[in-house]
Structures are given as structure tokens and as C-alpha cells.
Coordinates of C-alpha atoms and ligand atoms in Angstrom, one line a residue:
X144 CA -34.1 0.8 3.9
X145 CA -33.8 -0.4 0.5
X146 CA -30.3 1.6 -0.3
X147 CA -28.7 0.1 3.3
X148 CA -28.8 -3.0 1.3
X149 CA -25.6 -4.7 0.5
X150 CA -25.1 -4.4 -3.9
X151 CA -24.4 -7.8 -4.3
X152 CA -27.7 -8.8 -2.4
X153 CA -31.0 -9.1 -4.4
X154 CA -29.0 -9.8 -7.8
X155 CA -31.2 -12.8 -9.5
X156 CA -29.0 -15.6 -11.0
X157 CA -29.9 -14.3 -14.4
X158 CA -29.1 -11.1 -13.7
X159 CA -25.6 -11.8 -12.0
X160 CA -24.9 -13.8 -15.0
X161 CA -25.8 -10.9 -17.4
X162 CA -23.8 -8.5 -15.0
X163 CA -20.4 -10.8 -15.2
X164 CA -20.2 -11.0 -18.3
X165 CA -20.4 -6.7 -18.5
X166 CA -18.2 -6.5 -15.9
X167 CA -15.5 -8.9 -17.5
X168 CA -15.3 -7.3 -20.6
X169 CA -15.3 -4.2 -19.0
X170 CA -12.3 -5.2 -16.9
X171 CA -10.6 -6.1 -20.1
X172 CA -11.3 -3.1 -22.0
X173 CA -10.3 -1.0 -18.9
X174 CA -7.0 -2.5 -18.5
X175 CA -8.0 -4.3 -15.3
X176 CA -5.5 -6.7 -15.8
X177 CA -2.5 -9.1 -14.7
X178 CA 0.6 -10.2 -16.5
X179 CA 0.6 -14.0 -16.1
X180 CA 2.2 -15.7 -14.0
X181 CA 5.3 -17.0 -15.5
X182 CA 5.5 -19.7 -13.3
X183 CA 2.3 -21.2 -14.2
X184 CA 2.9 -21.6 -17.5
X185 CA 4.0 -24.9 -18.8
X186 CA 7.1 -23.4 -20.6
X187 CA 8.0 -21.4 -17.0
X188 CA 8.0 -18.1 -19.1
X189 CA 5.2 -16.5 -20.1
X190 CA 4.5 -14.8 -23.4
X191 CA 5.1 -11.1 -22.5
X192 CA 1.9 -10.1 -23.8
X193 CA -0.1 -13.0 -21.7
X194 CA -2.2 -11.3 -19.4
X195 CA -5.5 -12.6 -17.5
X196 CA -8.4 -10.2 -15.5
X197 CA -7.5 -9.2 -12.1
X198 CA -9.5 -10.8 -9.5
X199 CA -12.5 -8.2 -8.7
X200 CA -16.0 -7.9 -7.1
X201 CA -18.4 -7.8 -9.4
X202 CA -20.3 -4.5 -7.8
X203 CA -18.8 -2.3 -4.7
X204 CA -19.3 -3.6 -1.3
X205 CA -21.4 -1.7 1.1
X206 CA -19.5 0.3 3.8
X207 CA -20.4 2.8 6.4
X208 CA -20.2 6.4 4.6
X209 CA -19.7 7.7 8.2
X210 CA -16.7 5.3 8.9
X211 CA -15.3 6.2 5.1
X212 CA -15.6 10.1 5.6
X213 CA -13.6 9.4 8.8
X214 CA -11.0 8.0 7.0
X215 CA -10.7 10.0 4.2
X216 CA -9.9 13.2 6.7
X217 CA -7.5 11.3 8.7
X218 CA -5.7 11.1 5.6
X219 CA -3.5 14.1 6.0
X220 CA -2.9 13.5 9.4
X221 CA -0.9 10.2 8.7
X222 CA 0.6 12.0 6.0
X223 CA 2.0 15.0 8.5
X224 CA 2.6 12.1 11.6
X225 CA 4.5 9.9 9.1
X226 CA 6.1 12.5 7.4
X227 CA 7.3 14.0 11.3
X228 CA 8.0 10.7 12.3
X229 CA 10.9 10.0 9.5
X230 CA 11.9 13.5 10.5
X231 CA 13.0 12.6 14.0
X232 CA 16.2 10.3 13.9
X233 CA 16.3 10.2 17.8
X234 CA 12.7 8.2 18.0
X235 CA 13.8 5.8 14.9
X236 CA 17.2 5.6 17.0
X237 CA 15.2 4.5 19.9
X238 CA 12.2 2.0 17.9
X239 CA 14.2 0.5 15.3
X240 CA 18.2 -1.0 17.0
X241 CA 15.6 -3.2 18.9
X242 CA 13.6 -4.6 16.2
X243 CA 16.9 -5.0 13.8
X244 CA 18.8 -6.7 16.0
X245 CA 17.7 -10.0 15.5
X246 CA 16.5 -9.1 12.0
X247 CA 18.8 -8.7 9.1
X248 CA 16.8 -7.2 6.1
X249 CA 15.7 -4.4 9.4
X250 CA 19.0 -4.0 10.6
X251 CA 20.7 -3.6 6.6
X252 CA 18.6 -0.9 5.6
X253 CA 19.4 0.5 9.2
X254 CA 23.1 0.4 8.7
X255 CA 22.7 1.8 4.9
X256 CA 20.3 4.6 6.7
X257 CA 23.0 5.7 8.9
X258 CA 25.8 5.1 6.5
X259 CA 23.4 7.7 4.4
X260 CA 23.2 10.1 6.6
X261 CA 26.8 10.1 8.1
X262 CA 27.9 10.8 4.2
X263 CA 26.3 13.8 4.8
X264 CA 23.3 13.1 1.4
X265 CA 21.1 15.2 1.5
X266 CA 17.8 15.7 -0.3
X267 CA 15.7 18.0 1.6
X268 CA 12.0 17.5 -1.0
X269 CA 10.1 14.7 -0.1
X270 CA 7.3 12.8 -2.3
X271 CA 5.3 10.1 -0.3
X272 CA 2.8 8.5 -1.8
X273 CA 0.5 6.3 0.9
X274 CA -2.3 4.0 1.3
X275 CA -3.5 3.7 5.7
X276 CA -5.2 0.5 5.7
X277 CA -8.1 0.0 7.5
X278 CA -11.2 -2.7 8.4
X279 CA -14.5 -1.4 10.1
X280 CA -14.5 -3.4 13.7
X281 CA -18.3 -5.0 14.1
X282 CA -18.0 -3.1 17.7
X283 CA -15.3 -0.7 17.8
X284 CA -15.4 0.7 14.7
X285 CA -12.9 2.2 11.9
X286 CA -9.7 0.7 12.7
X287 CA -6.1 0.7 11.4
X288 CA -4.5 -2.5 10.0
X289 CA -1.2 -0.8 8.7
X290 CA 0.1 2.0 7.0
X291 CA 2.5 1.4 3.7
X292 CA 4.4 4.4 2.9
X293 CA 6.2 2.2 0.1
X294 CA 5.3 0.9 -3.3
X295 CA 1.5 1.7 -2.1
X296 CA 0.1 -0.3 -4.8
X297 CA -3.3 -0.8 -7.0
X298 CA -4.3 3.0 -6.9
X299 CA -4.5 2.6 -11.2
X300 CA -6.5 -0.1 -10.7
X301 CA -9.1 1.1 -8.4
X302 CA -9.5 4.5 -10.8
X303 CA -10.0 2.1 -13.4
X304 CA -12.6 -0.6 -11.0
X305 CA -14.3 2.7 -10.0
X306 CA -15.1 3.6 -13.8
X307 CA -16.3 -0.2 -14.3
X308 CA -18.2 -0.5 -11.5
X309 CA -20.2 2.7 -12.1
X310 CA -21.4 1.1 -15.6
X311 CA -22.2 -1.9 -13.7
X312 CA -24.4 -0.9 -11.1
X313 CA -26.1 1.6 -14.0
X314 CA -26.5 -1.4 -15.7
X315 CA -28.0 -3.1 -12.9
X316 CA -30.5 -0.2 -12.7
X317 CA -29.3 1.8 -9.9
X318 CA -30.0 5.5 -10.7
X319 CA -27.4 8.1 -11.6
X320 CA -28.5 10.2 -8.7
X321 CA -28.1 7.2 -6.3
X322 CA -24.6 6.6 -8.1
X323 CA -23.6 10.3 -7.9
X324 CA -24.4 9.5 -4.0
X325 CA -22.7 6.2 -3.0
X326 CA -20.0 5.8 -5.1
X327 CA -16.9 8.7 -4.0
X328 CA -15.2 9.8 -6.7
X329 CA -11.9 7.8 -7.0
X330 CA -8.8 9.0 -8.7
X331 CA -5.9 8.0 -6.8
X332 CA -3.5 7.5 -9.5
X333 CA -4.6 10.9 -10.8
X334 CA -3.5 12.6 -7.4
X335 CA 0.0 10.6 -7.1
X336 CA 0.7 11.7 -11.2
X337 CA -0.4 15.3 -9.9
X338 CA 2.2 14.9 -6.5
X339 CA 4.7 13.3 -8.5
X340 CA 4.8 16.3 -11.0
X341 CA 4.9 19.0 -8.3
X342 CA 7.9 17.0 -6.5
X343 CA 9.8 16.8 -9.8
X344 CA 9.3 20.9 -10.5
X345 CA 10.8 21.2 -7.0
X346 CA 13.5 19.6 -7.6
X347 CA 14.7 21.8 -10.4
X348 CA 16.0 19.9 -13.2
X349 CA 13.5 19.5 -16.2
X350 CA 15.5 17.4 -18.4
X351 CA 15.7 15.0 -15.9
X352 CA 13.8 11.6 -15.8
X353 CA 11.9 9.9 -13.5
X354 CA 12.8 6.1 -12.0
X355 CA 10.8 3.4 -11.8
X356 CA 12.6 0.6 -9.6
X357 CA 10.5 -2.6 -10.5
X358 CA 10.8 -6.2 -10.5
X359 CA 12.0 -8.2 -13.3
X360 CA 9.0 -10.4 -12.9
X361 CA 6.0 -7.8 -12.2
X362 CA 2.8 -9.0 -12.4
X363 CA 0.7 -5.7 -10.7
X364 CA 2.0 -3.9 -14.4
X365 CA -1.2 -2.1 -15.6
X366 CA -1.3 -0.7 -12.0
X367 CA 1.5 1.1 -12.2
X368 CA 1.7 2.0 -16.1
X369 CA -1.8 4.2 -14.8
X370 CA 0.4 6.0 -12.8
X371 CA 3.1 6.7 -15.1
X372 CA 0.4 7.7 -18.1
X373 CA -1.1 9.7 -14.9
X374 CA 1.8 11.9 -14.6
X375 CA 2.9 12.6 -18.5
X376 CA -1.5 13.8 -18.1
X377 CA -0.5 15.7 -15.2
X378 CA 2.5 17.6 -16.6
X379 CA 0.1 18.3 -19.6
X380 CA -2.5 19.4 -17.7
X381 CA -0.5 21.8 -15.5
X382 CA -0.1 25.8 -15.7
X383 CA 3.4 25.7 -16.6
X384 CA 4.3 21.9 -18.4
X385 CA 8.0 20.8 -18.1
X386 CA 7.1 18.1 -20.5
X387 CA 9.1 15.4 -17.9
X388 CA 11.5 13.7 -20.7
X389 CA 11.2 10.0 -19.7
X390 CA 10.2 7.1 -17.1
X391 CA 12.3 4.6 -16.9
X392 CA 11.6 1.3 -15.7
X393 CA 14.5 -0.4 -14.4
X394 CA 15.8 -3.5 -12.3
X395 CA 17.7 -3.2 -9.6
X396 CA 20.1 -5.5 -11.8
X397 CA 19.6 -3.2 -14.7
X398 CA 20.3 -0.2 -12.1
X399 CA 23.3 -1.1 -11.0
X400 CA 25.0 -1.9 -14.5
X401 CA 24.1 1.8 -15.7
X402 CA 24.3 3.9 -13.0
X403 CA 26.7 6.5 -11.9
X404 CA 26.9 8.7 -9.2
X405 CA 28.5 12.2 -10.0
X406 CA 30.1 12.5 -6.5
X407 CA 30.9 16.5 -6.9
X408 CA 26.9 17.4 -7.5
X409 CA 25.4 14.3 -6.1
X410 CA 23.0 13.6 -8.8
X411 CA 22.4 10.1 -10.2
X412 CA 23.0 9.5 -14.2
X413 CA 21.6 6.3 -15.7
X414 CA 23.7 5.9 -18.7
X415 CA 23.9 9.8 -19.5
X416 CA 20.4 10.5 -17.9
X417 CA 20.1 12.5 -15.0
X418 CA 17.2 10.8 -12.5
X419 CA 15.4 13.4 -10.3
X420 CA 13.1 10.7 -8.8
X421 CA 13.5 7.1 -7.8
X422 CA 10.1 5.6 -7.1
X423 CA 10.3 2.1 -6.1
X424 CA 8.1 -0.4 -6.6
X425 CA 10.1 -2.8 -5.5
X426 CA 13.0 -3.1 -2.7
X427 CA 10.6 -3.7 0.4
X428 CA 11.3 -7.3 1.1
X429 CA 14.3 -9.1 1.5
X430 CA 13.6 -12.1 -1.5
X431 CA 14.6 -8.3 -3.5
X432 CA 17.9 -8.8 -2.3
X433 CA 18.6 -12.3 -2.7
X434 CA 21.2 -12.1 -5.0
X435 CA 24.3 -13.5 -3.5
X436 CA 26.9 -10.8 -5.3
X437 CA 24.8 -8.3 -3.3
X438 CA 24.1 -6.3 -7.1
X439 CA 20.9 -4.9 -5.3
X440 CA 22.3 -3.8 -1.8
X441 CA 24.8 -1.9 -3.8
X442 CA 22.2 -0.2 -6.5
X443 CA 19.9 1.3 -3.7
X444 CA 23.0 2.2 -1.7
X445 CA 24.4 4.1 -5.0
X446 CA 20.9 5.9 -5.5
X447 CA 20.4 6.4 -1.7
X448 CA 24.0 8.5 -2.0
X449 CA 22.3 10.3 -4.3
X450 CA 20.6 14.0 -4.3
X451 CA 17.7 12.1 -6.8
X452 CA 14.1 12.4 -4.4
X453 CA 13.7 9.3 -3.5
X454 CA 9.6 7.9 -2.9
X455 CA 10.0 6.2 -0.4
X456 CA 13.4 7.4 1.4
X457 CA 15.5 5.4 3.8
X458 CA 13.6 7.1 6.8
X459 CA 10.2 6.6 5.1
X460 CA 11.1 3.1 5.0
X461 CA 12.3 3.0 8.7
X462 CA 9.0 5.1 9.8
X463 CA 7.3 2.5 7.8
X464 CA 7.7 -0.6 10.0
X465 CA 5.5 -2.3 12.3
X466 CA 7.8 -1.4 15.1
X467 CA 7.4 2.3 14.8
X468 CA 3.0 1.2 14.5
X469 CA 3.2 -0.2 17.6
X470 CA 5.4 2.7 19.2
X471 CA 3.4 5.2 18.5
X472 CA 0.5 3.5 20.1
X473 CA 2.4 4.6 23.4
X474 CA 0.5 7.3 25.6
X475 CA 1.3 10.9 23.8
X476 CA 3.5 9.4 21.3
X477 CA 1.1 10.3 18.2
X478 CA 0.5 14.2 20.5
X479 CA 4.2 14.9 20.2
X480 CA 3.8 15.4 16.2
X481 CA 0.3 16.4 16.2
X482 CA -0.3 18.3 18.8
X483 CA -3.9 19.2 19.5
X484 CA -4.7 16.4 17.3
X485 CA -3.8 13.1 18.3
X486 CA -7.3 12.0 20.0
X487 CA -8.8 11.3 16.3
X488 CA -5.6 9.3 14.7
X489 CA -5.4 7.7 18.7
X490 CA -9.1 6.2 17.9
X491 CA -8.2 4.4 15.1
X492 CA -5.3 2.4 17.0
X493 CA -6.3 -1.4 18.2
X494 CA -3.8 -2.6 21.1
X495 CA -0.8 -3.7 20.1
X496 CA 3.1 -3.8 21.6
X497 CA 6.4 -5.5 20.9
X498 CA 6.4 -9.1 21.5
X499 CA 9.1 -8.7 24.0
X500 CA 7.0 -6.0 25.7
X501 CA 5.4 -7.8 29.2
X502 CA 1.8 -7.0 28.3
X503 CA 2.3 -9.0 25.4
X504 CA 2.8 -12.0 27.2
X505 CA -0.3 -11.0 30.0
X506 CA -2.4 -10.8 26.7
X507 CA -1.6 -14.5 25.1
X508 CA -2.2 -16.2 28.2
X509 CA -5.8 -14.6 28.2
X510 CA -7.2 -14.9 24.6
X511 CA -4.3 -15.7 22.0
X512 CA -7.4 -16.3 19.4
X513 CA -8.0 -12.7 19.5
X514 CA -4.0 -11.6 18.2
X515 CA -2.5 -11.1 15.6
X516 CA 1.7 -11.7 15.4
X517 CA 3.8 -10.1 12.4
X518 CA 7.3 -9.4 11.9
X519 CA 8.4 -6.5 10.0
X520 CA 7.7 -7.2 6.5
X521 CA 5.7 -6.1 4.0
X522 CA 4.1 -7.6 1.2
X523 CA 1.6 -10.0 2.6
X524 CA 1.5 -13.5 3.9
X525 CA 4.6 -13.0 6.9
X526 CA 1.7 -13.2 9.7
X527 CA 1.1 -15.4 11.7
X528 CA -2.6 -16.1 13.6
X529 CA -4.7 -17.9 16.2
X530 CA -3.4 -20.8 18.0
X531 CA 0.7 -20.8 16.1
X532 CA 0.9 -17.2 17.9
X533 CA 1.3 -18.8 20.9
X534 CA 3.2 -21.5 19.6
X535 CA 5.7 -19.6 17.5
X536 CA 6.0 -17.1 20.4
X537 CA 7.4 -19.7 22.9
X538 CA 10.0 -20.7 20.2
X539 CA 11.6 -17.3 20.5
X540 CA 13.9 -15.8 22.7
X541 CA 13.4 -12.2 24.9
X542 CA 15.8 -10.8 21.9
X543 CA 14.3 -12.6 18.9
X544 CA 10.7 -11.3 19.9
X545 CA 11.4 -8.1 19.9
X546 CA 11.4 -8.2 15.7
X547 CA 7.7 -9.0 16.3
X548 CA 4.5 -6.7 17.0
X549 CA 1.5 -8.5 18.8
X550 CA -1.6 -6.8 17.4
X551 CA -5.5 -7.2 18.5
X552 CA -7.6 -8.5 15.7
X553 CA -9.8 -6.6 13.7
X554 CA -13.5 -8.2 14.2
X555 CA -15.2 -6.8 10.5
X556 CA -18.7 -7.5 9.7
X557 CA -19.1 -10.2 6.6
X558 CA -21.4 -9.5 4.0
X559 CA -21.9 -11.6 0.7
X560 CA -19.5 -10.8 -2.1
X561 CA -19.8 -11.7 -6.0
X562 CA -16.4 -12.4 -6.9
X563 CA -15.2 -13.0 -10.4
X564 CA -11.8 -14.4 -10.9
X565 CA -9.6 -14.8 -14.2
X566 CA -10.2 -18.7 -14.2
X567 CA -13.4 -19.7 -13.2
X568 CA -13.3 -22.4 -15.7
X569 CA -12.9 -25.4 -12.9
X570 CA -16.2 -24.2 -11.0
X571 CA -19.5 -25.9 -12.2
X572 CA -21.1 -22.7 -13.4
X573 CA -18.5 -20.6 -14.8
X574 CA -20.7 -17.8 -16.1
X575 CA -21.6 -16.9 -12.4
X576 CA -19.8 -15.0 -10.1
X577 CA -18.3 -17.0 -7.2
X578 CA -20.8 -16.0 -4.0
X579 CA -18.6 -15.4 -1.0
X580 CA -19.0 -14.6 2.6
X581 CA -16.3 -11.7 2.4
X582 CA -14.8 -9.2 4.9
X583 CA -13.1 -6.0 3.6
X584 CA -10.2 -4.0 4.1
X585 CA -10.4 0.0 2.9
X586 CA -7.3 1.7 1.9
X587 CA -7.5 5.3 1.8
X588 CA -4.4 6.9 -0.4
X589 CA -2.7 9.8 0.4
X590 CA 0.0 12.1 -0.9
X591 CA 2.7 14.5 0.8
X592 CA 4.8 16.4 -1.2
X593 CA 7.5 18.6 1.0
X594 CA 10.8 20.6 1.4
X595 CA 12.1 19.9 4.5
X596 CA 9.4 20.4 7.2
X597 CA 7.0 22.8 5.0
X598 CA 4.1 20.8 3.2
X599 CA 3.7 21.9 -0.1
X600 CA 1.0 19.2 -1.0
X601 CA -0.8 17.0 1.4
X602 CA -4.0 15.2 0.7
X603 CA -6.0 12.3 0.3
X604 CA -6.0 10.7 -3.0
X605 CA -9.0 8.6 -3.3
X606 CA -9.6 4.6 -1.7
X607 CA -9.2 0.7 -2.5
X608 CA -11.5 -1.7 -1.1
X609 CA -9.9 -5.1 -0.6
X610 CA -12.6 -8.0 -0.1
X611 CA -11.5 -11.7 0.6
X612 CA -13.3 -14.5 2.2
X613 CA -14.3 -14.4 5.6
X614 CA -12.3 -17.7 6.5
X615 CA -8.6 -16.6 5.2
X616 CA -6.8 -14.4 7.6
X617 CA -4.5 -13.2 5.4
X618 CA -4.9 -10.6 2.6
X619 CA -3.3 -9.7 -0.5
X620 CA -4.6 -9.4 -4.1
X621 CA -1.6 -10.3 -5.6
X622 CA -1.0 -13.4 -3.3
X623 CA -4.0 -14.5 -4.9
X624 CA -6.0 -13.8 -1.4
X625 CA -8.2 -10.9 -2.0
X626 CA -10.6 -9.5 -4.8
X627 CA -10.4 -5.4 -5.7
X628 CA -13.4 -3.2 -4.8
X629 CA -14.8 -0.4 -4.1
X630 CA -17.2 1.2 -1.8
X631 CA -21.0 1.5 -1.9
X632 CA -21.3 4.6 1.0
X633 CA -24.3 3.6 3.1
Ligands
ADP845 P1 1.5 -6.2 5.1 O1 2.4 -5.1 5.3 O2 2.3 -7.5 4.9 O3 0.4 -6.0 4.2 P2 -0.6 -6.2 7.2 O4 -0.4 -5.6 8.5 O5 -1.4 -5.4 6.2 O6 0.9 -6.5 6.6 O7 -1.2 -7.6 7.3 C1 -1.5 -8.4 6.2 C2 -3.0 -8.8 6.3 O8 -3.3 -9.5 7.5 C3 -4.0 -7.6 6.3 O9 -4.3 -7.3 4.9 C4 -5.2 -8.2 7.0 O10 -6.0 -9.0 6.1 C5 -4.6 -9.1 8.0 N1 -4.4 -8.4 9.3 C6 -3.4 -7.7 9.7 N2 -3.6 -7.1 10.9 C7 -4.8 -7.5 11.3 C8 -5.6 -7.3 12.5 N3 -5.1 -6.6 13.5 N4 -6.8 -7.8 12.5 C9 -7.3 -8.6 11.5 N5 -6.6 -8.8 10.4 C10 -5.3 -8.3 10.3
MG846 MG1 2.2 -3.1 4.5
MG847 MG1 -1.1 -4.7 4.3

């Protein structure tokens, strides 16, 4: 029973201290890293080069190998489901008017989605790249939190936690054989560099660039500079390179002074630049559209008119709201795009509705302890838990509540976690991990690539564990909530 055990568990103080240290400088050298924040910073800007270690688990966490196989194949289910879903504009015309009405970042990317599509752009490839969230229910087993179809986010970082954790738990003196069998292999930035390549092939135009859309603040920059040096080593690596000219990082600010639409062909210049994919990293929350001239409304309405592939598209976007979560959760909703296939995607599903929906109300006035209440945001830290459900609820009218999903908690089984955070400095022992009764949330990546209905690339693209203390209900590394792991398959 020995190799049921839990990592972290059975570490002496010595050797945790010895192991820290390692697994800091490891997370240094391997670009496991932050930008600071520039609002902690006593001038309010940070040094561009200021960086600090991202909050991680010193060794994996254990997880069911079971539970994580079942997972991993679901993957390109979701992938097809979500793809079918975006597909279908009558079922977004029925889940999302509801849910925008009383929502106004919903209900503008619903009017630009129909504005879209009435102008008659069209860009039939597709390139998703997504992360299903998940936490292991102590009873019911694997079970879905969410899916993100946008700006899926730490894949570089967990290829790179995967490679430090492996020298760890050697170091710790866990066999390579015992390695070889509990830790997966983990490459998810590899497999979205690999999609991204195929997508930008498709699309025809090898002297075009690629798009980053980013924030002008980004912290999470390591993670996605992985991904960009993953697909210059894709295109390298491929049978027939095209040797893809340039990334370009860009604000939506920056966007919209430099970019042009060429309304005859439909393609999208940045300065003279033709872009054949805009991958945002950024546009998912309405604080991204806060400027009162409306600059970024009118730079993703610009690229949306455009024939560039856009990762994630308008419909992706729409598909990927907690409204269209809890509709398909209806009876033979999920059956209608996978037919023959549903029951195993099905499983994963905890109860859930719209607020507005009358079971919703049956199930606060039993347990409201046991729910969950989000609008439809992304991003972390919108939720709301416990005893406010109940209280925030009543505040709302029929129309307002139907902007919300109610959504049975996820009951995971805690185990001790090693933590080591960027400034342990304050804590009386700062040379040992911080010890931490921690639940964990496994994302599994995945990535579609497609022309029109046919799937030219669907997989799964490797997994991020997120671990946070048992006694914070929300998650979210970069909110400062959550340590990055990975999983030790038991
Ligand atoms: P977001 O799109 O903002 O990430 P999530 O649905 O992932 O929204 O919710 C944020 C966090 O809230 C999750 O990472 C998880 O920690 C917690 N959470 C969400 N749904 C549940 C649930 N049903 N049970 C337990 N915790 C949940
Ligand atoms: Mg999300
Ligand atoms: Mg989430």
C-alpha cells in the first residue's frame, strides 16, 4: 500500500526542506514564473523584468488513475459536443436571449455574434483549444466543474511543473520505474503548438502571422510565451515547415490603432501584416472592455468581420457559457450531438439549472449549503457560495436570475499539500513548504482543429492539477487562490 500513499505524506522536515529548496530553483530555471504584480510595487509599475515563482506544490498530488484515465478519453468528446454545440445557432438562439437579457457583457457579444453572422463572415476552419475542469466527488466520483473553451490557460506551465516535479520526486528517491508509472506524460502546450500549426496550414496563407490578443498588464506571461516557442518547434518539427513569419502580441488598444480590414477579401492586416489567426488571451470578461470610447468593442468587432480563424470564435464563446452548461444537463440534450454516446459525458454532470428554473428554488429551500450560484463569467472569483446563495438569490428578480446557474457542489476528498509560494518570507520557517489541507481540481486539455463539421484534429493534450486549501471555495492560481500541480496516478 505504500505507492497509495499521498507524495507529500512521509516527507521528514529535513527532507522537505532539502526538497524546496530543489524545487525552487528548479521553478526558476524552468521558467515557472510570474511577472509582478505592478500593483504591488511601491512605485505602481513594475520593472518589466521583475518576475517572482509561481505558486506550486512541491510534489504531484495523488489522484485516482482510474478517475484520470476517465477524463483523459472524455476529452474528445467535449471537444466534438462543444464544437456541435457552437454549430447549432437555433439551441444558442434558445439558451443564450435568456441569460443576456439582464446581462450586458452576455447580451454585447450576442448582438456582435449576430451582427457577425448577418454580415455574412465567414470562416469555416476552426482551432479550439480547451481545458474540462474537473474535481473527484468523495461519493460520486469524477465530476465536471466547467469547461473553458477560451484563453484555456497554464498548459506551458504544467509541461514545465511536470518536468520539475519528475526531478523532485527522483530526488526524493522514488524510482524511475515508479515515475514512468504515476506521473502521465504532460505536454499540453506541445499539442496546442502542434493544433495551432495544422489550423494555420489550413488556412492557406504562409506569410501570414499569428495574433496574440493579450492584456496590457499580463502577469500568466511565461505560460503563454511556452506556447508560442511551442508552435515556431512545431512548424520546425513538421513534414512540410511553412516557417510561420511572426507572433504578434498585441492589445486590444494596440489592435485597434493598426488594424485594417480589407472588406473585398476579408482578411485582417495589422499594419501591412496579414493575421490568419487571432488567439485571445484576453477579451473574456467585461473589466476587458472598460474603456469608455469603446476602443475594445470595436477591435474584436473589426477582427470578428474578419476571414482571420479566430481561437475562440463568437459561437465558441457563446457555447462557452454557464447557461449552455446547465442546458445541456437537460434529458437527451448532450444525445442530440453525440449520439450513442452521451451516457459517459452524462456521468460527469452534477445537478444544476437556471436560477429562474422552479427546481432551483425547490433545491435552496432544502440544502442551500450544498450549491453553488455563478453568473456567466469567467475568470474566477464571480461565485458566490453557502449561506449568500440564498441571500443573493432573494435579491433578484424572475428576469435577473435567469443570468445565473445554480450548481450542486463538488464534495473532493482533502489530502495534505506542500505548497511553496513566491514570498514565504512572513511565515516563521521560510525554508519549509507551507503544509496545507488541500482539495484539487484536474483540468484535462484538449484540442479540435476543423473545417466546417469534419475534424481534422481532435485530442487530448495533456492535464493541470489545481490544489488550494480545503477552506477557500473559490479557485484560481492567478487570483492568488490555488497552487499548480500535477498528478501522482494511484
Ligand atoms: P470560472 O469560469 O470563473 O473559472 P468555475 O465554474 O470554474 O468558474 O468556478 C470557479 C471555482 O469555483 C472553481 O475553480 C472551483 O474551485 C469552484 N467551483 C465551481 N463550481 C463548483 C462546484 N460545483 N462545486 C465545488 N466547487 C466549485
Ligand atoms: Mg471558466
Ligand atoms: Mg474555472
Amino acid at each position: 500500500q505504500q505507492h497509495r500513499r499521498n507524495p507529500s505524506s512521509g516527507l521528514t522536515g529535513s527532507q522537505q526542506a532539502r526538497l524546496s529548496s530543489l524545487a525552487r530553483d528548479l521553478a526558476c530555471m524552468n521558467g515557472l514564473l510570474l511577472k509582478d504584480n505592478p500593483a504591488s510595487s511601491s512605485s505602481g509599475s513594475a520593472a518589466p523584468d521583475r518576475c517572482m515563482m509561481a505558486p506550486i506544490t512541491l510534489v504531484p498530488s495523488s489522484f485516482s488513475k482510474e478517475a484520470f484515465n476517465q477524463a483523459v478519453e472524455l476529452q474528445a468528446l467535449f471537444n466534438s459536443l462543444y464544437h456541435r454545440v457552437s454549430r447549432d445557432h437555433n439551441f444558442l438562439c434558445r439558451v443564450i436571449p435568456p441569460a443576456a437579457e439582464s446581462d450586458s457583457f452576455l447580451s454585447a457579444l450576442w448582438d456582435m455574434y449576430q451582427t457577425v453572422r448577418q454580415s455574412g463572415a465567414d470562416q469555416p476552419i476552426t482551432l479550439a483549444l480547451n481545458r474540462a475542469d474537473y474535481m473527484l466527488d468523495e461519493e460520486a466520483g469524477l465530476k465536471q466543474v466547467e469547461i473553458n473553451l477560451m484563453a484555456s490557460s497554464f498548459g506551458g506551465l504544467a509541461q514545465r511543473l511536470s518536468t520539475v516535479h519528475r526531478q523532485v520526486m527522483s530526488a526524493a528517491g522514488v524510482s524511475e520505474r515508479q515515475l514512468a508509472h504515476r506521473l502521465p506524460d504532460n505536454r499540453p502546450a506541445e499539442t496546442f503548438g502542434e493544433a495551432f500549426i495544422q489550423a494555420f496550414k489550413l488556412y492557406g496563407r504562409p506569410e501570414a502571422a499569428i495574433l496574440f490578443v493579450v492584456s496590457p498588464d499580463e502577469r500568466n506571461i511565461f505560460d503563454q510565451r511556452t506556447l508560442e516557442a511551442e508552435i515556431y518547434a512545431a512548424d520546425a518539427s513538421s513534414d512540410s515547415p511553412v516557417h510561420v513569419p511572426q507572433i504578434l502580441r498585441r492589445s486590444f488598444d494596440q489592435i485597434a490603432s493598426s488594424a485594417r480590414l480589407e472588406e473585398s477579401s476579408g482578411r485582417l492586416y495589422l499594419a501591412d501584416q496579414e493575421v490568419a489567426i487571432v488567439y485571445y488571451r484576453h477579451g473574456y470578461s467585461p473589466d476587458h472592455f472598460s474603456d469608455p470610447a469603446g476602443v475594445a468593442w470595436s477591435a474584436k468587432l473589426l477582427m470578428e468581420r474578419s476571414r482571420a480563424i479566430k481561437c475562440p470564435s463568437l459561437a465558441y464563446m457563446l457555447a462557452n457559457t454557464k447557461a449552455v452548461q446547465a442546458a445541456l444537463c437537460e434529458p437527451g440534450a448532450v444525445a442530440r450531438y453525440l449520439p450513442g454516446k452521451s451516457a459517459k459525458v452524462e456521468a460527469t454532470f452534477v445537478d444544476q439549472c437556471v436560477l429562474s428554473d422552479s427546481r432551483a428554488h425547490r433545491w435552496l429551500l432544502a440544502d442551500p449549503e450544498d450549491f453553488v450560484l455563478k453568473p456567466q463569467r469567467e475568470g474566477g472569483g464571480n461565485n458566490i457560495y453557502g449561506r449568500d446563495v440564498v441571500d443573493f438569490a432573494s435579491r433578484l428578480t424572475t428576469r435577473q436570475s435567469a443570468a445565473y446557474i445554480l450548481m450542486r457542489r463538488i464534495r473532493p476528498q482533502q489530502q495534505v499539500s506542500l505548497m511553496l509560494k513566491a514570498d514565504q518570507r512572513l511565515s516563521r520557517r521560510p525554508e519549509m513548504p507551507l503544509c496545507v489541507s488541500a482539495i484539487s481540481e484536474l483540468g484535462i486539455y484538449g484540442a479540435l482543429v476543423a473545417k466546417n463539421n469534419s475534424e481534422r484534429l481532435n485530442c487530448s493534450a495533456g492535464h493541470v492539477l489545481r490544489t488550494k486549501s480545503a477552506f477557500t471555495d473559490e479557485g484560481g492560481v492567478a487570483t492568488g487562490f490555488s497552487c499548480i500541480d500535477t498528478v501522482y496516478l494511484v
